[in-house]
Amino acid sequence: MAGGQKKLSWHSTFGDIEVDEPQYREGTRRRRPFVQSAQVQHRGCSLPLQRVVTDLGADLPFAQAAGKLQEHYGVILSPSTIRQVTEGHARALVVDGEDEPAWPTQTGAATVIAEVDGGMVPLVEVDPDSPDRRRGKRLLWKEAKVSLAHAHGSTTRVYGATLRGGVEVAGWQLLGCAIAAGMGTDSQVHALGDGAVWIADQVAARFGTQGRYTVDFFHVCDYLAEAAKGCAPGETKTWLELQKKRLKNNDSAAVLAALSEALEPAGVADADAPVRACHRYLSNRLDHLDYQGALAQGLPIGSGEIESAHRYVVQQRLKRPGAWWTPDNAEAMLALRITRANGQWSRYWQDDLKQAA
C-alpha cells in the first residue's frame, strides 16, 4: 500500500484548521483514515460547527449569523455557506406527506387545550423558464397555520406549523399536536381560535364529540368595542363592560338585544356599520361562546398562547423586513423552528452523530 501526505483544511468550532493528512493508495482506491475517523471533509464544516451555524441561522438573517459566528467562535463563513448549511438541515426535518393521525387507543389527560391560528408569510416564486430570473419573480403572501396543544395544567406544549395544504392539513396537524400532548380516548379537547369558520369546522371534524370550540373572548371584544361607539356614544366604556359581563355569564341573548337597538339602516354599507357587523358575528357563533363553562373549569377563554407562538415561531424569523422566501425554504425553516420549540433539537443532532459514526 503506497502512502503520502496532503494538506487538509476544514472549518470547526475551534476555528479554521489545517493538518498534514496521511493518505494511502490501495490499488486504484484512495484511503483517508483521518477523514474517516474525524468525520470531516476538505473545506467543509464539521458537524459541531454545522450545529452552531444552524442554530444561528434559525434565528438570524444569514449575514448577521456570519457576524455572530466570527465574533463568538472565530470562524469565518460566508452568508451563502451559512444559508446552505441551515437550509440543508431544515429540509431534512420536513415531513413528506401529511396524513390524518391515527386516533388514540389509550386513555389520556382529562382535558387537552388546543389552539390554532393563521398568519401571512412573504413568499417569492421564480419562473424556471424565464431567461432573467430577476424579472421572472412573483411576490405573494401565504398563510402559515400554527397549532399548539397541552394537557390542562401542563406547561409542556406541542407545536406544529405548515404552509402546505389547506385547512384539512391544518386540522390534521392540530389533532396530531393534541395526541402528542396527551389526548386519549376519554379526553375532552378545549379548542380556541379567532372565530375563523374553518377552525370551528376542523375542530368538529377532527375531534367530534370530544372537542369543544370556543371563540377567543378578546377577539369578540374587539367587535364589541367598535359597536359601542354606535350603541352608547359618550358611555362606551360602561356599555362595553356590561356586554363583557353578560358574555361571561353566557347571556349572549342580552348582548344581541343591546346591539339590535342600534343597528344601522340597511342602506349603510357594511364597512360603515360596526354594530351590524358585531351582531352578525355573534349570531353566527352562538354555539361557540360558552365562556361561563370554560371559566368554571379554570380553562382559558383567550387564544393568546397561539398568537404568541405565531410571533415566536413564524414571524421572528420568516417575517423580517425585506425577507422573501421560496415556498420550499419557508416550509423547511418552519420545520426547523418547530423542532426547536418542541424540544427535539438535541435529539436531531444526536441522530446525525450516530449516522456519521
C-alpha positions as a LaTeX table, in Angstrom:
\begin{tabular}{lrrr}
\hline
Residue & $x$ (\AA) & $y$ (\AA) & $z$ (\AA) \\
\hline
Met1 & 0.00 & 0.00 & 0.00 \\
Ala2 & 1.58 & 3.28 & $-1.11$ \\
Gly3 & 1.41 & 6.29 & 1.24 \\
Gly4 & 1.81 & 10.07 & 1.21 \\
Gln5 & 0.62 & 13.31 & 2.81 \\
Lys6 & $-1.63$ & 16.16 & 1.72 \\
Lys7 & $-2.86$ & 19.36 & 3.35 \\
Leu8 & $-6.44$ & 19.04 & 4.65 \\
Ser9 & $-8.40$ & 22.16 & 5.67 \\
Trp10 & $-11.81$ & 22.41 & 7.26 \\
His11 & $-13.91$ & 24.66 & 9.45 \\
Ser12 & $-14.72$ & 23.71 & 13.01 \\
Thr13 & $-15.97$ & 25.35 & 16.19 \\
Phe14 & $-12.32$ & 25.74 & 17.17 \\
Gly15 & $-11.54$ & 27.83 & 14.11 \\
Asp16 & $-10.11$ & 27.08 & 10.68 \\
Ile17 & $-7.90$ & 24.00 & 10.93 \\
Glu18 & $-5.18$ & 22.63 & 8.68 \\
Val19 & $-3.40$ & 19.30 & 9.15 \\
Asp20 & $-0.97$ & 17.21 & 7.20 \\
Glu21 & $-3.27$ & 14.37 & 6.32 \\
Pro22 & $-1.71$ & 10.94 & 5.68 \\
Gln23 & $-3.24$ & 9.29 & 2.64 \\
Tyr24 & $-2.78$ & 5.83 & 1.22 \\
Arg25 & $-3.48$ & 4.16 & $-2.07$ \\
Glu26 & $-4.57$ & 0.55 & $-2.32$ \\
Gly27 & $-4.69$ & $-0.45$ & $-5.93$ \\
Thr28 & $-6.91$ & 2.14 & $-7.60$ \\
Arg29 & $-8.61$ & 3.24 & $-4.35$ \\
Arg30 & $-7.51$ & 6.07 & $-2.08$ \\
Arg31 & $-7.68$ & 5.52 & 1.68 \\
Arg32 & $-8.05$ & 8.53 & 4.03 \\
Pro33 & $-8.15$ & 7.17 & 7.60 \\
Phe34 & $-8.08$ & 10.62 & 9.27 \\
Val35 & $-11.00$ & 11.95 & 7.25 \\
Gln36 & $-12.98$ & 8.80 & 8.01 \\
Ser37 & $-12.32$ & 8.83 & 11.76 \\
Ala38 & $-12.69$ & 12.62 & 12.23 \\
Gln39 & $-15.79$ & 12.86 & 10.02 \\
Val40 & $-14.53$ & 15.95 & 8.16 \\
Gln41 & $-14.06$ & 16.86 & 4.54 \\
His42 & $-11.82$ & 19.31 & 2.74 \\
Arg43 & $-13.08$ & 22.91 & 3.08 \\
Gly44 & $-16.21$ & 21.51 & 4.71 \\
Cys45 & $-17.81$ & 22.19 & 8.10 \\
Ser46 & $-17.54$ & 19.77 & 10.99 \\
Leu47 & $-20.84$ & 18.54 & 12.41 \\
Pro48 & $-20.45$ & 20.53 & 15.66 \\
Leu49 & $-19.92$ & 23.67 & 13.57 \\
Gln50 & $-22.96$ & 22.83 & 11.43 \\
Arg51 & $-24.98$ & 22.69 & 14.64 \\
Val52 & $-23.80$ & 26.15 & 15.67 \\
Val53 & $-24.40$ & 27.56 & 12.19 \\
Thr54 & $-27.90$ & 26.08 & 12.01 \\
Asp55 & $-28.72$ & 27.38 & 15.47 \\
Leu56 & $-27.72$ & 30.91 & 14.44 \\
Gly57 & $-29.33$ & 30.70 & 11.02 \\
Ala58 & $-32.62$ & 29.55 & 12.53 \\
Asp59 & $-32.94$ & 32.86 & 14.39 \\
Leu60 & $-30.99$ & 35.46 & 12.43 \\
Pro61 & $-30.61$ & 36.67 & 8.86 \\
Phe62 & $-27.72$ & 34.77 & 7.38 \\
Ala63 & $-25.48$ & 37.86 & 7.12 \\
Gln64 & $-25.99$ & 38.59 & 10.82 \\
Ala65 & $-25.36$ & 34.95 & 11.66 \\
Ala66 & $-21.99$ & 35.19 & 9.86 \\
Gly67 & $-21.01$ & 38.12 & 12.08 \\
Lys68 & $-22.07$ & 36.32 & 15.26 \\
Leu69 & $-20.17$ & 33.21 & 14.21 \\
Gln70 & $-16.96$ & 35.16 & 13.72 \\
Glu71 & $-17.41$ & 37.13 & 16.95 \\
His72 & $-18.03$ & 34.17 & 19.24 \\
Tyr73 & $-16.16$ & 31.32 & 17.54 \\
Gly74 & $-13.55$ & 32.98 & 15.36 \\
Val75 & $-14.80$ & 31.08 & 12.31 \\
Ile76 & $-15.32$ & 32.99 & 9.07 \\
Leu77 & $-18.05$ & 31.65 & 6.82 \\
Ser78 & $-19.90$ & 33.45 & 4.06 \\
Pro79 & $-23.63$ & 34.13 & 4.46 \\
Ser80 & $-24.23$ & 31.87 & 1.45 \\
Thr81 & $-22.47$ & 28.97 & 3.20 \\
Ile82 & $-24.49$ & 29.59 & 6.37 \\
Arg83 & $-27.66$ & 29.62 & 4.29 \\
Gln84 & $-26.68$ & 26.35 & 2.58 \\
Val85 & $-25.92$ & 24.58 & 5.87 \\
Thr86 & $-29.01$ & 25.91 & 7.69 \\
Glu87 & $-31.47$ & 25.21 & 4.90 \\
Gly88 & $-29.92$ & 21.79 & 4.31 \\
His89 & $-30.63$ & 20.69 & 7.86 \\
Ala90 & $-34.01$ & 22.42 & 7.80 \\
Arg91 & $-35.05$ & 20.44 & 4.71 \\
Ala92 & $-34.06$ & 17.23 & 6.47 \\
Leu93 & $-36.69$ & 18.00 & 9.12 \\
Val94 & $-39.60$ & 18.43 & 6.72 \\
Val95 & $-42.04$ & 15.55 & 6.92 \\
Asp96 & $-43.02$ & 14.35 & 3.46 \\
Gly97 & $-46.75$ & 13.99 & 3.07 \\
Glu98 & $-49.47$ & 14.94 & 5.51 \\
Asp99 & $-51.87$ & 12.25 & 6.66 \\
Glu100 & $-54.52$ & 12.23 & 9.34 \\
Pro101 & $-53.03$ & 10.90 & 12.59 \\
Ala102 & $-54.36$ & 7.63 & 13.92 \\
Trp103 & $-57.00$ & 8.08 & 16.61 \\
Pro104 & $-55.61$ & 7.26 & 20.07 \\
Thr105 & $-56.42$ & 3.87 & 21.54 \\
Gln106 & $-55.37$ & 4.57 & 25.13 \\
Thr107 & $-56.80$ & 6.80 & 27.84 \\
Gly108 & $-55.23$ & 10.22 & 28.29 \\
Ala109 & $-55.37$ & 13.57 & 30.04 \\
Ala110 & $-58.80$ & 14.63 & 31.23 \\
Thr111 & $-58.65$ & 17.89 & 29.26 \\
Val112 & $-56.35$ & 18.98 & 26.46 \\
Ile113 & $-56.18$ & 22.61 & 25.39 \\
Ala114 & $-55.66$ & 23.06 & 21.64 \\
Glu115 & $-55.27$ & 26.28 & 19.69 \\
Val116 & $-54.68$ & 27.15 & 16.05 \\
Asp117 & $-54.09$ & 30.40 & 14.20 \\
Gly118 & $-53.02$ & 31.60 & 10.77 \\
Gly119 & $-50.65$ & 34.36 & 9.73 \\
Met120 & $-49.21$ & 35.57 & 6.46 \\
Val121 & $-45.65$ & 34.83 & 5.30 \\
Pro122 & $-43.91$ & 36.64 & 2.40 \\
Leu123 & $-43.01$ & 34.26 & $-0.43$ \\
Val124 & $-41.36$ & 34.58 & $-3.81$ \\
Glu125 & $-41.94$ & 32.23 & $-6.72$ \\
Val126 & $-39.40$ & 32.10 & $-9.54$ \\
Asp127 & $-40.38$ & 31.18 & $-13.09$ \\
Pro128 & $-37.85$ & 28.47 & $-14.08$ \\
Asp129 & $-38.50$ & 29.16 & $-17.77$ \\
Ser130 & $-37.74$ & 32.87 & $-17.54$ \\
Pro131 & $-34.42$ & 33.84 & $-19.20$ \\
Asp132 & $-33.93$ & 36.50 & $-16.49$ \\
Arg133 & $-34.63$ & 35.03 & $-13.05$ \\
Arg134 & $-34.72$ & 38.51 & $-11.54$ \\
Arg135 & $-37.59$ & 39.50 & $-13.81$ \\
Gly136 & $-39.35$ & 36.16 & $-13.54$ \\
Lys137 & $-40.19$ & 36.54 & $-9.85$ \\
Arg138 & $-43.67$ & 36.76 & $-8.37$ \\
Leu139 & $-44.13$ & 38.04 & $-4.83$ \\
Leu140 & $-47.05$ & 36.75 & $-2.82$ \\
Trp141 & $-48.26$ & 36.16 & 0.73 \\
Lys142 & $-49.39$ & 32.79 & 2.03 \\
Glu143 & $-50.93$ & 31.81 & 5.34 \\
Ala144 & $-48.84$ & 29.73 & 7.71 \\
Lys145 & $-51.08$ & 27.77 & 10.06 \\
Val146 & $-49.67$ & 27.20 & 13.54 \\
Ser147 & $-51.08$ & 24.80 & 16.13 \\
Leu148 & $-50.31$ & 24.05 & 19.74 \\
Ala149 & $-51.70$ & 21.76 & 22.40 \\
His150 & $-51.01$ & 20.88 & 26.02 \\
Ala151 & $-52.72$ & 18.99 & 28.79 \\
His152 & $-54.69$ & 21.26 & 31.12 \\
Gly153 & $-52.34$ & 22.33 & 33.91 \\
Ser154 & $-49.20$ & 21.37 & 31.98 \\
Thr155 & $-46.65$ & 23.87 & 30.69 \\
Thr156 & $-45.24$ & 21.41 & 28.14 \\
Arg157 & $-46.61$ & 22.47 & 24.77 \\
Val158 & $-46.54$ & 20.62 & 21.46 \\
Tyr159 & $-46.31$ & 22.80 & 18.35 \\
Gly160 & $-46.98$ & 22.32 & 14.68 \\
Ala161 & $-46.77$ & 24.65 & 11.68 \\
Thr162 & $-47.16$ & 24.36 & 7.94 \\
Leu163 & $-47.62$ & 26.36 & 4.77 \\
Arg164 & $-48.68$ & 23.34 & 2.77 \\
Gly165 & $-52.13$ & 22.06 & 2.02 \\
Gly166 & $-55.37$ & 23.63 & 3.05 \\
Val167 & $-57.48$ & 23.73 & 6.17 \\
Glu168 & $-57.74$ & 19.93 & 6.26 \\
Val169 & $-53.98$ & 19.60 & 6.70 \\
Ala170 & $-54.13$ & 22.21 & 9.47 \\
Gly171 & $-56.86$ & 20.16 & 11.15 \\
Trp172 & $-54.74$ & 17.01 & 10.99 \\
Gln173 & $-51.84$ & 18.98 & 12.41 \\
Leu174 & $-53.96$ & 20.21 & 15.32 \\
Leu175 & $-55.13$ & 16.66 & 16.02 \\
Gly176 & $-51.53$ & 15.43 & 15.95 \\
Cys177 & $-50.49$ & 18.10 & 18.45 \\
Ala178 & $-53.37$ & 17.16 & 20.76 \\
Ile179 & $-52.46$ & 13.45 & 20.64 \\
Ala180 & $-48.80$ & 14.21 & 21.32 \\
Ala181 & $-49.86$ & 16.42 & 24.24 \\
Gly182 & $-51.74$ & 13.55 & 25.90 \\
Met183 & $-55.16$ & 13.30 & 24.29 \\
Gly184 & $-56.71$ & 9.88 & 24.74 \\
Thr185 & $-59.96$ & 8.06 & 24.21 \\
Asp186 & $-61.51$ & 9.70 & 27.29 \\
Ser187 & $-60.11$ & 13.22 & 26.85 \\
Gln188 & $-62.06$ & 16.38 & 26.21 \\
Val189 & $-60.42$ & 18.94 & 23.92 \\
His190 & $-60.93$ & 22.61 & 24.70 \\
Ala191 & $-60.14$ & 24.30 & 21.39 \\
Leu192 & $-59.68$ & 28.03 & 20.90 \\
Gly193 & $-59.38$ & 30.24 & 17.83 \\
Asp194 & $-60.06$ & 33.69 & 16.49 \\
Gly195 & $-63.52$ & 32.95 & 15.10 \\
Ala196 & $-62.48$ & 31.85 & 11.62 \\
Val197 & $-65.11$ & 29.45 & 10.31 \\
Trp198 & $-62.53$ & 26.94 & 9.10 \\
Ile199 & $-61.18$ & 26.49 & 12.64 \\
Ala200 & $-64.61$ & 25.62 & 14.05 \\
Asp201 & $-65.21$ & 23.24 & 11.16 \\
Gln202 & $-61.90$ & 21.45 & 11.65 \\
Val203 & $-62.36$ & 21.12 & 15.41 \\
Ala204 & $-65.73$ & 19.46 & 14.76 \\
Ala205 & $-64.32$ & 17.22 & 12.01 \\
Arg206 & $-61.18$ & 16.11 & 13.88 \\
Phe207 & $-62.38$ & 15.78 & 17.49 \\
Gly208 & $-66.10$ & 15.06 & 17.12 \\
Thr209 & $-67.94$ & 14.86 & 20.43 \\
Gln210 & $-64.63$ & 15.01 & 22.33 \\
Gly211 & $-63.99$ & 18.56 & 21.12 \\
Arg212 & $-65.49$ & 21.86 & 22.15 \\
Tyr213 & $-64.63$ & 25.05 & 20.27 \\
Thr214 & $-64.65$ & 28.49 & 21.90 \\
Val215 & $-64.12$ & 31.78 & 20.08 \\
Asp216 & $-61.34$ & 33.89 & 21.55 \\
Phe217 & $-63.07$ & 36.23 & 24.03 \\
Phe218 & $-60.82$ & 39.17 & 23.29 \\
His219 & $-61.49$ & 38.87 & 19.56 \\
Val220 & $-65.20$ & 39.18 & 20.33 \\
Cys221 & $-64.44$ & 42.19 & 22.49 \\
Asp222 & $-62.78$ & 43.92 & 19.55 \\
Tyr223 & $-66.09$ & 43.72 & 17.67 \\
Leu224 & $-67.99$ & 44.95 & 20.73 \\
Ala225 & $-65.61$ & 47.89 & 21.19 \\
Glu226 & $-66.32$ & 49.10 & 17.66 \\
Ala227 & $-70.06$ & 48.59 & 18.13 \\
Ala228 & $-70.03$ & 50.51 & 21.41 \\
Lys229 & $-69.40$ & 53.77 & 19.55 \\
Gly230 & $-72.77$ & 53.45 & 17.87 \\
Cys231 & $-74.66$ & 51.82 & 20.74 \\
Ala232 & $-73.66$ & 54.12 & 23.59 \\
Pro233 & $-71.95$ & 57.32 & 22.43 \\
Gly234 & $-70.34$ & 59.00 & 25.42 \\
Glu235 & $-70.73$ & 55.88 & 27.59 \\
Thr236 & $-68.81$ & 53.36 & 25.51 \\
Lys237 & $-66.70$ & 52.02 & 28.38 \\
Thr238 & $-69.69$ & 51.36 & 30.66 \\
Trp239 & $-71.67$ & 49.74 & 27.84 \\
Leu240 & $-68.72$ & 47.58 & 26.80 \\
Glu241 & $-68.06$ & 46.32 & 30.32 \\
Leu242 & $-71.71$ & 45.36 & 30.70 \\
Gln243 & $-71.63$ & 43.31 & 27.47 \\
Lys244 & $-68.43$ & 41.57 & 28.57 \\
Lys245 & $-70.07$ & 40.62 & 31.86 \\
Arg246 & $-73.11$ & 39.30 & 30.02 \\
Leu247 & $-70.96$ & 37.18 & 27.71 \\
Lys248 & $-69.05$ & 35.67 & 30.63 \\
Asn249 & $-72.42$ & 34.73 & 32.12 \\
Asn250 & $-73.46$ & 33.14 & 28.79 \\
Asp251 & $-76.17$ & 35.79 & 28.35 \\
Ser252 & $-75.49$ & 36.33 & 24.66 \\
Ala253 & $-79.20$ & 36.98 & 24.07 \\
Ala254 & $-78.98$ & 40.17 & 26.12 \\
Val255 & $-75.91$ & 41.27 & 24.15 \\
Leu256 & $-77.69$ & 40.72 & 20.85 \\
Ala257 & $-80.70$ & 42.64 & 22.13 \\
Ala258 & $-78.50$ & 45.60 & 23.08 \\
Leu259 & $-76.94$ & 45.54 & 19.63 \\
Ser260 & $-80.33$ & 45.29 & 17.91 \\
Glu261 & $-81.40$ & 48.62 & 19.43 \\
Ala262 & $-78.70$ & 50.45 & 17.46 \\
Leu263 & $-78.43$ & 48.53 & 14.19 \\
Glu264 & $-77.52$ & 50.75 & 11.24 \\
Pro265 & $-80.10$ & 51.21 & 8.45 \\
Ala266 & $-79.96$ & 48.66 & 5.64 \\
Gly267 & $-78.70$ & 51.32 & 3.24 \\
Val268 & $-75.47$ & 51.81 & 5.23 \\
Ala269 & $-72.51$ & 49.92 & 3.75 \\
Asp270 & $-71.12$ & 47.07 & 5.85 \\
Ala271 & $-67.78$ & 48.85 & 6.14 \\
Asp272 & $-69.56$ & 51.71 & 7.95 \\
Ala273 & $-71.82$ & 49.52 & 10.10 \\
Pro274 & $-69.84$ & 48.17 & 13.12 \\
Val275 & $-72.98$ & 47.41 & 15.13 \\
Arg276 & $-74.40$ & 45.27 & 12.35 \\
Ala277 & $-71.04$ & 43.56 & 11.90 \\
Cys278 & $-70.85$ & 42.68 & 15.59 \\
His279 & $-74.45$ & 41.44 & 15.67 \\
Arg280 & $-73.81$ & 39.21 & 12.64 \\
Tyr281 & $-70.52$ & 37.93 & 14.07 \\
Leu282 & $-72.09$ & 36.86 & 17.36 \\
Ser283 & $-75.26$ & 35.49 & 15.76 \\
Asn284 & $-73.19$ & 33.14 & 13.60 \\
Arg285 & $-71.16$ & 31.83 & 16.57 \\
Leu286 & $-73.69$ & 31.30 & 19.35 \\
Asp287 & $-72.58$ & 27.67 & 19.79 \\
His288 & $-69.02$ & 28.79 & 20.48 \\
Leu289 & $-69.50$ & 31.33 & 23.27 \\
Asp290 & $-69.54$ & 29.11 & 26.37 \\
Tyr291 & $-67.29$ & 31.36 & 28.43 \\
Gln292 & $-69.12$ & 30.59 & 31.66 \\
Gly293 & $-68.47$ & 26.87 & 31.27 \\
Ala294 & $-64.79$ & 27.40 & 30.44 \\
Leu295 & $-64.19$ & 29.76 & 33.36 \\
Ala296 & $-65.94$ & 27.38 & 35.77 \\
Gln297 & $-63.42$ & 24.67 & 34.81 \\
Gly298 & $-60.44$ & 27.01 & 35.01 \\
Leu299 & $-59.94$ & 26.88 & 31.24 \\
Pro300 & $-58.71$ & 29.82 & 29.15 \\
Ile301 & $-61.16$ & 31.89 & 27.09 \\
Gly302 & $-58.47$ & 33.69 & 25.09 \\
Ser303 & $-56.14$ & 32.35 & 22.42 \\
Gly304 & $-53.13$ & 34.40 & 23.49 \\
Glu305 & $-50.89$ & 31.32 & 23.61 \\
Ile306 & $-51.20$ & 30.63 & 19.90 \\
Glu307 & $-50.84$ & 34.30 & 18.99 \\
Ser308 & $-47.58$ & 34.41 & 20.95 \\
Ala309 & $-46.46$ & 31.18 & 19.32 \\
His310 & $-47.11$ & 32.63 & 15.89 \\
Arg311 & $-44.91$ & 35.62 & 16.68 \\
Tyr312 & $-42.18$ & 33.43 & 18.15 \\
Val313 & $-42.19$ & 30.52 & 15.70 \\
Val314 & $-43.07$ & 32.23 & 12.42 \\
Gln315 & $-42.76$ & 35.98 & 12.43 \\
Gln316 & $-39.50$ & 36.28 & 14.37 \\
Arg317 & $-37.60$ & 34.61 & 11.53 \\
Leu318 & $-39.77$ & 34.45 & 8.42 \\
Lys319 & $-41.39$ & 37.86 & 8.55 \\
Arg320 & $-38.40$ & 40.16 & 8.83 \\
Pro321 & $-38.32$ & 43.40 & 6.81 \\
Gly322 & $-37.19$ & 42.71 & 3.25 \\
Ala323 & $-37.24$ & 38.93 & 3.70 \\
Trp324 & $-38.84$ & 36.82 & 0.95 \\
Trp325 & $-38.74$ & 33.04 & 0.92 \\
Thr326 & $-39.28$ & 30.39 & $-1.68$ \\
Pro327 & $-42.17$ & 28.12 & $-0.60$ \\
Asp328 & $-39.88$ & 25.11 & $-0.03$ \\
Asn329 & $-37.36$ & 27.06 & 2.05 \\
Ala330 & $-40.10$ & 28.70 & 4.11 \\
Glu331 & $-41.61$ & 25.29 & 4.88 \\
Ala332 & $-38.17$ & 23.98 & 5.83 \\
Met333 & $-37.46$ & 26.89 & 8.17 \\
Leu334 & $-40.83$ & 26.33 & 9.83 \\
Ala335 & $-39.90$ & 22.69 & 10.39 \\
Leu336 & $-36.55$ & 23.75 & 11.87 \\
Arg337 & $-38.10$ & 26.23 & 14.28 \\
Ile338 & $-40.84$ & 23.79 & 15.29 \\
Thr339 & $-38.18$ & 21.17 & 16.04 \\
Arg340 & $-36.55$ & 23.54 & 18.50 \\
Ala341 & $-39.87$ & 24.68 & 20.01 \\
Asn342 & $-40.80$ & 21.04 & 20.65 \\
Gly343 & $-37.52$ & 20.30 & 22.42 \\
Gln344 & $-36.32$ & 17.90 & 19.72 \\
Trp345 & $-33.21$ & 19.88 & 18.78 \\
Ser346 & $-30.66$ & 17.78 & 20.69 \\
Arg347 & $-32.21$ & 14.51 & 19.53 \\
Tyr348 & $-31.87$ & 15.56 & 15.90 \\
Trp349 & $-28.15$ & 16.22 & 16.28 \\
Gln350 & $-27.59$ & 13.04 & 18.26 \\
Asp351 & $-29.17$ & 11.11 & 15.38 \\
Asp352 & $-26.88$ & 12.94 & 12.95 \\
Leu353 & $-23.83$ & 11.97 & 15.02 \\
Lys354 & $-24.96$ & 8.34 & 15.05 \\
Gln355 & $-25.33$ & 8.34 & 11.28 \\
Ala356 & $-21.91$ & 9.92 & 10.87 \\
Ala357 & $-20.26$ & 7.37 & 13.16 \\
\hline
\end{tabular}
